[in-house]
PDB file of C-alpha atoms in Angstrom:
ATOM      1  CA  GLY A   1      45.985  99.119 104.842  1.00  0.00           C
ATOM      2  CA  ARG A   2      42.176  98.112 102.999  1.00  0.00           C
ATOM      3  CA  GLU A   3      39.908  99.416 100.911  1.00  0.00           C
ATOM      4  CA  GLY A   4      36.858  97.753  99.568  1.00  0.00           C
ATOM      5  CA  ASP A   5      38.387  94.726  98.125  1.00  0.00           C
ATOM      6  CA  LYS A   6      42.149  95.519  97.987  1.00  0.00           C
ATOM      7  CA  VAL A   7      44.981  95.457 100.144  1.00  0.00           C
ATOM      8  CA  TYR A   8      47.416  97.758 100.094  1.00  0.00           C
ATOM      9  CA  MET A   9      50.409  96.734 101.010  1.00  0.00           C
ATOM     10  CA  ASP A  10      54.043  99.205 101.917  1.00  0.00           C
ATOM     11  CA  ASP A  11      57.293  98.757  99.196  1.00  0.00           C
ATOM     12  CA  GLY A  12      58.968  95.716 101.010  1.00  0.00           C
ATOM     13  CA  TRP A  13      56.425  93.553  99.737  1.00  0.00           C
ATOM     14  CA  ARG A  14      57.083  94.324  96.277  1.00  0.00           C
ATOM     15  CA  VAL A  15      59.998  92.162  95.939  1.00  0.00           C
ATOM     16  CA  ALA A  16      56.351  89.755  94.824  1.00  0.00           C
ATOM     17  CA  ASP A  17      54.390  89.342  92.675  1.00  0.00           C
ATOM     18  CA  TYR A  18      51.535  87.355  94.822  1.00  0.00           C
ATOM     19  CA  LEU A  19      50.820  86.521  97.728  1.00  0.00           C
ATOM     20  CA  ILE A  20      49.175  83.115  98.818  1.00  0.00           C
ATOM     21  CA  LEU A  21      48.212  83.886 102.462  1.00  0.00           C
ATOM     22  CA  ASN A  22      45.834  82.284 104.446  1.00  0.00           C
ATOM     23  CA  ASN A  23      47.284  78.731 104.003  1.00  0.00           C
ATOM     24  CA  GLY A  24      46.210  79.266 100.092  1.00  0.00           C
ATOM     25  CA  GLY A  25      42.805  80.585 100.943  1.00  0.00           C
ATOM     26  CA  LYS A  26      43.404  84.545  99.396  1.00  0.00           C
ATOM     27  CA  ILE A  27      45.648  85.354  97.137  1.00  0.00           C
ATOM     28  CA  ILE A  28      46.733  89.292  96.577  1.00  0.00           C
ATOM     29  CA  ARG A  29      48.204  90.636  93.505  1.00  0.00           C
ATOM     30  CA  ILE A  30      50.771  92.916  94.719  1.00  0.00           C
ATOM     31  CA  ALA A  31      50.576  95.817  91.464  1.00  0.00           C
ATOM     32  CA  ASP A  32      47.617  96.807  92.423  1.00  0.00           C
ATOM     33  CA  GLY A  33      46.430  95.443  95.956  1.00  0.00           C
ATOM     34  CA  ALA A  34      43.848  93.164  94.789  1.00  0.00           C
ATOM     35  CA  VAL A  35      42.551  90.202  96.259  1.00  0.00           C
ATOM     36  CA  LEU A  36      42.209  87.746  93.952  1.00  0.00           C
ATOM     37  CA  HIS A  37      40.526  84.617  95.347  1.00  0.00           C
ATOM     38  CA  ASN A  38      39.600  84.656  99.022  1.00  0.00           C
ATOM     39  CA  VAL A  39      37.992  81.581 101.064  1.00  0.00           C
ATOM     40  CA  TYR A  40      36.356  82.132 104.011  1.00  0.00           C
ATOM     41  CA  ILE A  41      35.332  80.163 106.566  1.00  0.00           C
ATOM     42  CA  ASN A  42      31.411  78.452 106.449  1.00  0.00           C
ATOM     43  CA  GLN A  43      29.152  80.496 108.675  1.00  0.00           C
ATOM     44  CA  ASP A  44      27.756  77.178 110.968  1.00  0.00           C
ATOM     45  CA  ASP A  45      30.521  75.811 111.061  1.00  0.00           C
ATOM     46  CA  ALA A  46      32.330  79.022 112.546  1.00  0.00           C
ATOM     47  CA  LYS A  47      29.522  79.146 115.033  1.00  0.00           C
ATOM     48  CA  ARG A  48      29.833  76.182 116.481  1.00  0.00           C
ATOM     49  CA  LEU A  49      33.545  76.668 116.657  1.00  0.00           C
ATOM     50  CA  LEU A  50      33.368  79.943 117.839  1.00  0.00           C
ATOM     51  CA  ALA A  51      30.740  78.942 120.717  1.00  0.00           C
ATOM     52  CA  HIS A  52      32.126  75.501 121.555  1.00  0.00           C
ATOM     53  CA  CYS A  53      35.740  77.547 122.537  1.00  0.00           C
ATOM     54  CA  LEU A  54      34.172  80.586 124.990  1.00  0.00           C
ATOM     55  CA  SER A  55      32.125  77.735 126.442  1.00  0.00           C
ATOM     56  CA  ILE A  56      35.236  75.845 127.168  1.00  0.00           C
ATOM     57  CA  ASP A  57      36.950  79.083 127.872  1.00  0.00           C
ATOM     58  CA  GLN A  58      39.475  77.973 124.741  1.00  0.00           C
ATOM     59  CA  GLN A  59      41.631  80.547 123.034  1.00  0.00           C
ATOM     60  CA  LEU A  60      40.956  81.083 119.252  1.00  0.00           C
ATOM     61  CA  TYR A  61      42.173  83.585 117.379  1.00  0.00           C
ATOM     62  CA  ALA A  62      39.193  84.622 114.307  1.00  0.00           C
ATOM     63  CA  VAL A  63      40.872  86.095 111.190  1.00  0.00           C
ATOM     64  CA  SER A  64      39.990  88.700 108.117  1.00  0.00           C
ATOM     65  CA  GLY A  65      41.605  90.588 106.017  1.00  0.00           C
ATOM     66  CA  VAL A  66      43.714  92.766 108.263  1.00  0.00           C
ATOM     67  CA  ASP A  67      41.397  92.463 111.579  1.00  0.00           C
ATOM     68  CA  TRP A  68      41.020  89.828 113.578  1.00  0.00           C
ATOM     69  CA  TRP A  69      39.433  88.913 117.018  1.00  0.00           C
ATOM     70  CA  VAL A  70      40.680  86.822 120.279  1.00  0.00           C
ATOM     71  CA  ASN A  71      38.037  85.675 123.310  1.00  0.00           C
ATOM     72  CA  ARG A  72      41.297  85.667 125.923  1.00  0.00           C
ATOM     73  CA  GLU A  73      44.117  87.386 126.220  1.00  0.00           C
ATOM     74  CA  SER A  74      47.804  85.831 126.903  1.00  0.00           C
ATOM     75  CA  GLU A  75      51.241  86.746 127.312  1.00  0.00           C
ATOM     76  CA  GLY A  76      52.558  85.148 124.085  1.00  0.00           C
ATOM     77  CA  GLY A  77      49.739  86.082 122.382  1.00  0.00           C
ATOM     78  CA  ARG A  78      50.795  89.627 123.680  1.00  0.00           C
ATOM     79  CA  ARG A  79      53.846  88.857 121.929  1.00  0.00           C
ATOM     80  CA  TYR A  80      53.375  87.969 118.576  1.00  0.00           C
ATOM     81  CA  ALA A  81      50.564  91.013 118.160  1.00  0.00           C
ATOM     82  CA  GLU A  82      53.422  92.933 119.321  1.00  0.00           C
ATOM     83  CA  SER A  83      55.447  91.663 116.496  1.00  0.00           C
ATOM     84  CA  LEU A  84      53.294  91.838 114.261  1.00  0.00           C
ATOM     85  CA  GLY A  85      52.427  96.315 115.429  1.00  0.00           C
ATOM     86  CA  SER A  86      48.646  94.533 114.973  1.00  0.00           C
ATOM     87  CA  PHE A  87      46.734  93.968 118.338  1.00  0.00           C
ATOM     88  CA  PRO A  88      43.441  91.437 118.308  1.00  0.00           C
ATOM     89  CA  ARG A  89      39.689  92.869 119.777  1.00  0.00           C
ATOM     90  CA  LEU A  90      38.465  91.337 122.434  1.00  0.00           C
ATOM     91  CA  TYR A  91      35.155  89.377 121.878  1.00  0.00           C
ATOM     92  CA  SER A  92      32.721  87.312 124.620  1.00  0.00           C
ATOM     93  CA  ARG A  93      29.920  86.945 121.962  1.00  0.00           C
ATOM     94  CA  ILE A  94      29.963  85.126 118.676  1.00  0.00           C
ATOM     95  CA  ASP A  95      27.682  88.507 117.835  1.00  0.00           C
ATOM     96  CA  GLU A  96      30.977  90.371 117.944  1.00  0.00           C
ATOM     97  CA  VAL A  97      32.803  88.412 115.463  1.00  0.00           C
ATOM     98  CA  PRO A  98      32.146  88.772 111.767  1.00  0.00           C
ATOM     99  CA  ILE A  99      31.020  85.063 110.761  1.00  0.00           C
ATOM    100  CA  HIS A 100      30.235  85.836 107.036  1.00  0.00           C
ATOM    101  CA  ARG A 101      33.837  86.898 106.428  1.00  0.00           C
ATOM    102  CA  ILE A 102      35.854  84.863 108.467  1.00  0.00           C
ATOM    103  CA  GLU A 103      39.004  84.404 106.284  1.00  0.00           C
ATOM    104  CA  GLY A 104      40.567  81.673 109.260  1.00  0.00           C
ATOM    105  CA  PHE A 105      40.792  80.858 112.732  1.00  0.00           C
ATOM    106  CA  MET A 106      44.408  80.251 114.900  1.00  0.00           C
ATOM    107  CA  VAL A 107      45.500  78.527 118.226  1.00  0.00           C
ATOM    108  CA  THR A 108      48.401  79.404 120.377  1.00  0.00           C
ATOM    109  CA  GLU A 109      47.916  77.334 122.981  1.00  0.00           C
ATOM    110  CA  GLU A 110      45.586  73.811 123.472  1.00  0.00           C
ATOM    111  CA  GLY A 111      45.599  72.808 119.814  1.00  0.00           C
ATOM    112  CA  ASP A 112      45.486  68.856 120.010  1.00  0.00           C
ATOM    113  CA  GLU A 113      42.165  68.946 122.384  1.00  0.00           C
ATOM    114  CA  LEU A 114      40.394  71.076 119.880  1.00  0.00           C
ATOM    115  CA  ARG A 115      41.838  69.163 116.770  1.00  0.00           C
ATOM    116  CA  GLU A 116      40.537  66.369 117.761  1.00  0.00           C
ATOM    117  CA  TRP A 117      36.964  68.457 118.769  1.00  0.00           C
ATOM    118  CA  ILE A 118      36.870  69.598 115.449  1.00  0.00           C
ATOM    119  CA  ALA A 119      36.833  66.230 113.782  1.00  0.00           C
ATOM    120  CA  SER A 120      34.837  64.678 115.877  1.00  0.00           C
ATOM    121  CA  LYS A 121      32.260  67.763 115.054  1.00  0.00           C
ATOM    122  CA  GLY A 122      32.705  66.553 110.788  1.00  0.00           C
ATOM    123  CA  LEU A 123      32.993  70.338 110.877  1.00  0.00           C
ATOM    124  CA  GLY A 124      34.630  71.320 107.346  1.00  0.00           C
ATOM    125  CA  LEU A 125      37.446  72.194 108.560  1.00  0.00           C
ATOM    126  CA  GLU A 126      41.154  71.292 108.339  1.00  0.00           C
ATOM    127  CA  VAL A 127      43.349  72.049 111.312  1.00  0.00           C
ATOM    128  CA  LEU A 128      47.555  72.443 110.383  1.00  0.00           C
ATOM    129  CA  PRO A 129      50.338  73.911 111.896  1.00  0.00           C
ATOM    130  CA  SER A 130      51.604  77.045 109.872  1.00  0.00           C
ATOM    131  CA  GLU A 131      54.434  78.603 112.819  1.00  0.00           C
ATOM    132  CA  PRO A 132      56.288  77.129 115.719  1.00  0.00           C
ATOM    133  CA  GLY A 133      53.550  77.347 118.481  1.00  0.00           C
ATOM    134  CA  CYS A 134      50.474  77.793 116.346  1.00  0.00           C
ATOM    135  CA  ILE A 135      47.845  75.790 114.690  1.00  0.00           C
ATOM    136  CA  ASP A 136      45.401  76.951 111.925  1.00  0.00           C
ATOM    137  CA  ILE A 137      41.673  76.037 111.468  1.00  0.00           C
ATOM    138  CA  MET A 138      40.976  76.778 107.475  1.00  0.00           C
ATOM    139  CA  GLU A 139      38.028  75.800 105.253  1.00  0.00           C
ATOM    140  CA  ALA A 140      38.968  72.229 104.360  1.00  0.00           C
ATOM    141  CA  GLY A 141      40.440  71.411 101.227  1.00  0.00           C
ATOM    142  CA  VAL A 142      42.433  74.699 101.657  1.00  0.00           C
ATOM    143  CA  SER A 143      45.678  74.650 101.062  1.00  0.00           C
ATOM    144  CA  LYS A 144      48.934  76.135 100.061  1.00  0.00           C
ATOM    145  CA  ASP A 145      49.132  74.056  96.700  1.00  0.00           C
ATOM    146  CA  GLU A 146      44.978  74.405  95.906  1.00  0.00           C
ATOM    147  CA  GLY A 147      46.365  78.317  96.113  1.00  0.00           C
ATOM    148  CA  LEU A 148      49.041  78.189  94.005  1.00  0.00           C
ATOM    149  CA  ARG A 149      46.852  75.627  91.661  1.00  0.00           C
ATOM    150  CA  THR A 150      44.344  78.940  91.807  1.00  0.00           C
ATOM    151  CA  LEU A 151      46.994  81.575  90.391  1.00  0.00           C
ATOM    152  CA  ALA A 152      48.403  79.318  88.095  1.00  0.00           C
ATOM    153  CA  LYS A 153      44.975  79.117  86.603  1.00  0.00           C
ATOM    154  CA  GLU A 154      43.747  83.061  87.163  1.00  0.00           C
ATOM    155  CA  LEU A 155      47.043  83.549  85.117  1.00  0.00           C
ATOM    156  CA  GLY A 156      47.128  80.745  82.471  1.00  0.00           C
ATOM    157  CA  LEU A 157      50.126  79.752  83.422  1.00  0.00           C
ATOM    158  CA  SER A 158      51.892  75.994  84.413  1.00  0.00           C
ATOM    159  CA  LEU A 159      52.488  75.532  87.513  1.00  0.00           C
ATOM    160  CA  ALA A 160      56.204  74.249  85.821  1.00  0.00           C
ATOM    161  CA  GLY A 161      56.735  77.541  85.311  1.00  0.00           C
ATOM    162  CA  SER A 162      56.495  78.596  88.722  1.00  0.00           C
ATOM    163  CA  ILE A 163      58.438  79.592  92.271  1.00  0.00           C
ATOM    164  CA  ALA A 164      57.075  79.249  95.338  1.00  0.00           C
ATOM    165  CA  VAL A 165      58.703  80.385  98.861  1.00  0.00           C
ATOM    166  CA  GLY A 166      57.630  79.706 102.059  1.00  0.00           C
ATOM    167  CA  ASN A 167      58.682  79.826 105.558  1.00  0.00           C
ATOM    168  CA  TYR A 168      56.763  76.972 107.507  1.00  0.00           C
ATOM    169  CA  SER A 169      56.239  72.905 107.085  1.00  0.00           C
ATOM    170  CA  ASN A 170      52.715  73.968 106.038  1.00  0.00           C
ATOM    171  CA  ASP A 171      53.914  75.706 102.276  1.00  0.00           C
ATOM    172  CA  ILE A 172      55.334  72.268 101.222  1.00  0.00           C
TER     173      ILE A 172
END
């Protein structure tokens, strides 16, 4: 759940002290659900990406906290949403997505063409695989490495005394 700038996790998350999410763009302290760090997509880049995907009917998910939106439903997307127990809202216009607080975008199909378009337009976005069949689009410079460094600095700790656990290649 969510309330203001806090995120509430069920007891299953209590095995960790902190979560580094969104490829390093978001850090949550588990004890009280406080969001310690959160990087949002540049609004101009978000508008351009949303407009492009809408114009060519390219599936694009937009994510903000526990809320998410998609411009085109798919069977794979439905299965993914069912596995999460959370379903995205459907959008058909840019103003239906809160571009001022987008933490990232996600694509589950046709990602290579979109990666090339982003690079050709010089958008300040990183495109990387985050799990099988899924490509994440984040603000440039966001990475798990930077997230871990941000958390260590916040806590006044050395990375040498840190342990991080991940589940896919973007966690390396």
